[in-house]
Amino acid sequence: MPLHQNIDSARAEKIGAHGVARPALDAALARAGSALDWLRAAHANATLPLLRLPARTSDLDDIRQAAARLRAGASDVVVLGTGGSSLGGQTLAQLAGVGVRGLDAFRQAPRMHFMDNLDAATYGGLLAGLPLATTRFIAISKSGGTGETLMQTAAALSAVKAAGLEQRVGELFFGISEVAKPGRQNGLRDLLGPSVEMLEHDPGIGGRYSGLSNVGLLPAAILGLDIAALRAGAQQALAPVLAKSPPAEVPAALGAALNVAAAGAGKNITVLMAYADKLERFSRWYVQLWAESLGKDGKGTTPLGALGPVDQHSQLQLFIAGPRDKLFTIITVDAAGQGPRRR
């Protein structure tokens, strides 16, 4: 499905004084040009490894093989991690119906659970209710020292051992972490032990950017998504950058310039509102990417995720009648002719 981007409804030429004026947008686009040059250089010399992910295919077979092994005979798959180690995977998994209200209960096995928060009651209830003999646990921590992931993993190991399944730990558990380095402890690898298979987390890719690495693609592959197509879609998004297209013709650069210009005019809240249940987790991942990447040195704007039309009945009053301090990005999908109809 092709991507169509339109920023007219944020332009002063169309909506008046509260829109972004052409001089401000042009100035921001000029700044985007140097940023694109930097990205092209980082791609060329591989100093930003995430830019090489879209074209990479050499790791896909290992991901598929791990997915097939984890899926075989599994009733449930529990992904243990937090932040970027979870939100990217959740975003992709939701494309397969995971976490979609009204559909999740009808998905074929394996059921997938992303336990990214340390709530004792929730996690305890999950471990007590899971059929542990047919459950697979995937523990993810780039450094191997993420406290939340270690706590989750330790609790899962204890539950499995208490159920008399200690001899099957190597079958029931899987890990993703950086390669073990001499003289440096990796708590996750130590906790899981030598019997547990691991995929290596690229040390040059930060957790919040790891959705297209094995961190996000392993859950996607378990759910039957086409992981090569996911990478190819990212490659299409990167293509105009590498082709040296003008900033105004690079969707990401145009969106960035619009946000910079809007922030300069006092719009310090940026709202992403998706009109598709399968993009609800995407809006949450966007919040993390935006806040954790841009909130530095006293700078940044506040991201807010929203789901339409649900949030039309909870936040729209503020959006329409409140302070004019927000820039809205609306994402829709082609839904014409779909869904139930009155006969």
Short mmCIF file of C-alpha atoms in Angstrom, two decimals, residues 9-166:
data_model
loop_
_atom_site.label_atom_id
_atom_site.label_comp_id
_atom_site.label_asym_id
_atom_site.label_seq_id
_atom_site.Cartn_x
_atom_site.Cartn_y
_atom_site.Cartn_z
CA SER A 9 -4.05 21.32 6.81
CA ALA A 10 -1.10 22.46 8.93
CA ARG A 11 -0.16 25.33 6.59
CA ALA A 12 -1.01 28.97 7.25
CA GLU A 13 -1.89 29.32 3.58
CA LYS A 14 -4.86 27.03 4.13
CA ILE A 15 -5.92 27.39 7.77
CA GLY A 16 -4.76 30.87 8.66
CA ALA A 17 -2.78 32.27 11.57
CA HIS A 18 -2.53 29.03 13.56
CA GLY A 19 -0.85 27.24 10.67
CA VAL A 20 2.85 27.06 9.81
CA ALA A 21 3.86 29.91 7.54
CA ARG A 22 5.86 29.27 4.37
CA PRO A 23 9.03 31.16 5.47
CA ALA A 24 9.24 29.12 8.67
CA LEU A 25 8.75 25.84 6.81
CA ASP A 26 11.28 26.78 4.14
CA ALA A 27 13.86 27.63 6.81
CA ALA A 28 13.28 24.31 8.55
CA LEU A 29 13.55 22.43 5.25
CA ALA A 30 16.89 24.12 4.62
CA ARG A 31 18.09 22.84 7.98
CA ALA A 32 16.77 19.39 7.08
CA GLY A 33 19.06 19.35 4.06
CA SER A 34 22.17 19.27 6.23
CA ALA A 35 20.58 16.62 8.44
CA LEU A 36 19.96 14.44 5.39
CA ASP A 37 23.59 14.90 4.35
CA TRP A 38 24.60 13.66 7.80
CA LEU A 39 22.34 10.62 7.48
CA ARG A 40 23.76 9.75 4.06
CA ALA A 41 27.28 9.98 5.45
CA ALA A 42 26.34 7.81 8.44
CA HIS A 43 24.86 5.25 6.04
CA ALA A 44 27.93 5.28 3.81
CA ASN A 45 30.45 4.78 6.60
CA ALA A 46 28.15 2.53 8.70
CA THR A 47 28.46 4.70 11.81
CA LEU A 48 24.69 4.43 12.33
CA PRO A 49 24.02 0.68 11.90
CA LEU A 50 20.22 1.01 12.03
CA LEU A 51 20.38 2.64 8.57
CA ARG A 52 21.81 -0.60 7.17
CA LEU A 53 19.03 -2.76 8.60
CA PRO A 54 16.47 -2.23 5.80
CA ALA A 55 18.76 -3.76 3.16
CA ARG A 56 20.09 -6.57 5.35
CA THR A 57 18.94 -10.09 4.54
CA SER A 58 21.79 -12.20 5.92
CA ASP A 59 20.19 -12.58 9.35
CA LEU A 60 16.64 -13.40 8.24
CA ASP A 61 17.13 -17.18 8.00
CA ASP A 62 18.45 -17.34 11.57
CA ILE A 63 15.41 -15.38 12.75
CA ARG A 64 13.02 -17.64 10.82
CA GLN A 65 14.67 -20.80 12.18
CA ALA A 66 14.45 -19.51 15.74
CA ALA A 67 10.81 -18.57 15.18
CA ALA A 68 9.97 -22.02 13.84
CA ARG A 69 11.63 -23.68 16.83
CA LEU A 70 9.80 -21.46 19.33
CA ARG A 71 6.44 -21.81 17.58
CA ALA A 72 6.52 -25.60 17.37
CA GLY A 73 4.17 -27.06 19.98
CA ALA A 74 3.74 -23.71 21.72
CA SER A 75 0.41 -22.58 23.11
CA ASP A 76 1.84 -19.29 24.37
CA VAL A 77 4.88 -17.09 23.80
CA VAL A 78 5.86 -14.54 26.46
CA VAL A 79 8.18 -11.71 25.42
CA LEU A 80 10.12 -10.32 28.37
CA GLY A 81 11.61 -6.86 27.96
CA THR A 82 10.81 -3.20 28.39
CA GLY A 83 10.99 0.01 26.39
CA GLY A 84 12.42 -0.47 22.92
CA SER A 85 13.00 -4.16 23.58
CA SER A 86 9.23 -4.54 23.66
CA LEU A 87 7.43 -1.66 21.91
CA GLY A 88 8.88 -2.31 18.46
CA GLY A 89 7.90 -5.96 18.68
CA GLN A 90 4.44 -5.03 19.96
CA THR A 91 3.97 -2.67 17.02
CA LEU A 92 4.72 -5.40 14.51
CA ALA A 93 2.81 -8.10 16.41
CA GLN A 94 -0.31 -5.95 16.40
CA LEU A 95 -0.31 -6.16 12.60
CA ALA A 96 -1.07 -9.86 13.17
CA GLY A 97 -3.90 -9.04 15.59
CA VAL A 98 -2.02 -9.30 18.90
CA GLY A 99 -3.50 -6.88 21.40
CA VAL A 100 -6.33 -5.85 19.07
CA ARG A 101 -9.52 -5.56 21.07
CA GLY A 102 -12.19 -7.89 19.76
CA LEU A 103 -9.77 -9.97 17.69
CA ASP A 104 -6.98 -11.09 20.01
CA ALA A 105 -9.09 -13.80 21.67
CA PHE A 106 -9.73 -15.48 18.31
CA ARG A 107 -6.13 -15.67 17.12
CA GLN A 108 -4.69 -19.09 16.44
CA ALA A 109 -1.95 -20.39 18.72
CA PRO A 110 0.49 -19.39 19.88
CA ARG A 111 -0.97 -16.60 21.96
CA MET A 112 1.61 -13.85 22.46
CA HIS A 113 2.07 -11.81 25.61
CA PHE A 114 4.36 -8.79 25.93
CA MET A 115 5.11 -8.29 29.61
CA ASP A 116 6.86 -4.92 29.56
CA ASN A 117 5.75 -3.60 32.95
CA LEU A 118 6.67 -4.80 36.43
CA ASP A 119 3.24 -5.16 37.98
CA ALA A 120 3.38 -7.94 40.53
CA ALA A 121 -0.32 -8.81 40.31
CA THR A 122 -0.40 -8.92 36.51
CA TYR A 123 2.77 -10.91 36.03
CA GLY A 124 2.02 -13.24 38.90
CA GLY A 125 -1.43 -13.90 37.46
CA LEU A 126 0.02 -14.63 34.04
CA LEU A 127 2.60 -17.10 35.34
CA ALA A 128 -0.06 -18.81 37.46
CA GLY A 129 -2.45 -19.16 34.52
CA LEU A 130 -0.06 -20.16 31.73
CA PRO A 131 0.32 -23.80 30.69
CA LEU A 132 4.04 -23.65 31.39
CA ALA A 133 4.86 -26.91 29.63
CA THR A 134 3.76 -25.41 26.31
CA THR A 135 4.87 -21.81 26.92
CA ARG A 136 8.01 -20.26 25.44
CA PHE A 137 9.77 -17.27 27.05
CA ILE A 138 11.87 -14.80 25.03
CA ALA A 139 14.03 -12.57 27.23
CA ILE A 140 15.45 -9.44 25.55
CA SER A 141 18.04 -7.03 26.87
CA LYS A 142 20.67 -5.36 24.69
CA SER A 143 23.20 -5.01 27.48
CA GLY A 144 22.05 -8.05 29.41
CA GLY A 145 21.77 -5.88 32.49
CA THR A 146 18.28 -4.37 32.19
CA GLY A 147 16.85 -4.74 35.69
CA GLU A 148 13.23 -5.19 34.63
CA THR A 149 14.07 -7.94 32.14
CA LEU A 150 16.26 -9.75 34.65
CA MET A 151 13.45 -9.66 37.24
CA GLN A 152 10.91 -10.96 34.73
CA THR A 153 13.23 -13.72 33.58
CA ALA A 154 14.15 -14.80 37.11
CA ALA A 155 10.47 -15.05 38.04
CA ALA A 156 9.68 -17.10 34.92
CA LEU A 157 12.59 -19.45 35.59
CA SER A 158 11.39 -19.94 39.15
CA ALA A 159 7.86 -20.72 37.97
CA VAL A 160 9.10 -23.25 35.42
CA LYS A 161 11.35 -24.96 37.96
CA ALA A 162 8.55 -25.05 40.55
CA ALA A 163 6.39 -26.81 37.94
CA GLY A 164 8.97 -29.57 37.64
CA LEU A 165 10.20 -28.44 34.22
CA GLU A 166 13.78 -27.52 35.09
#
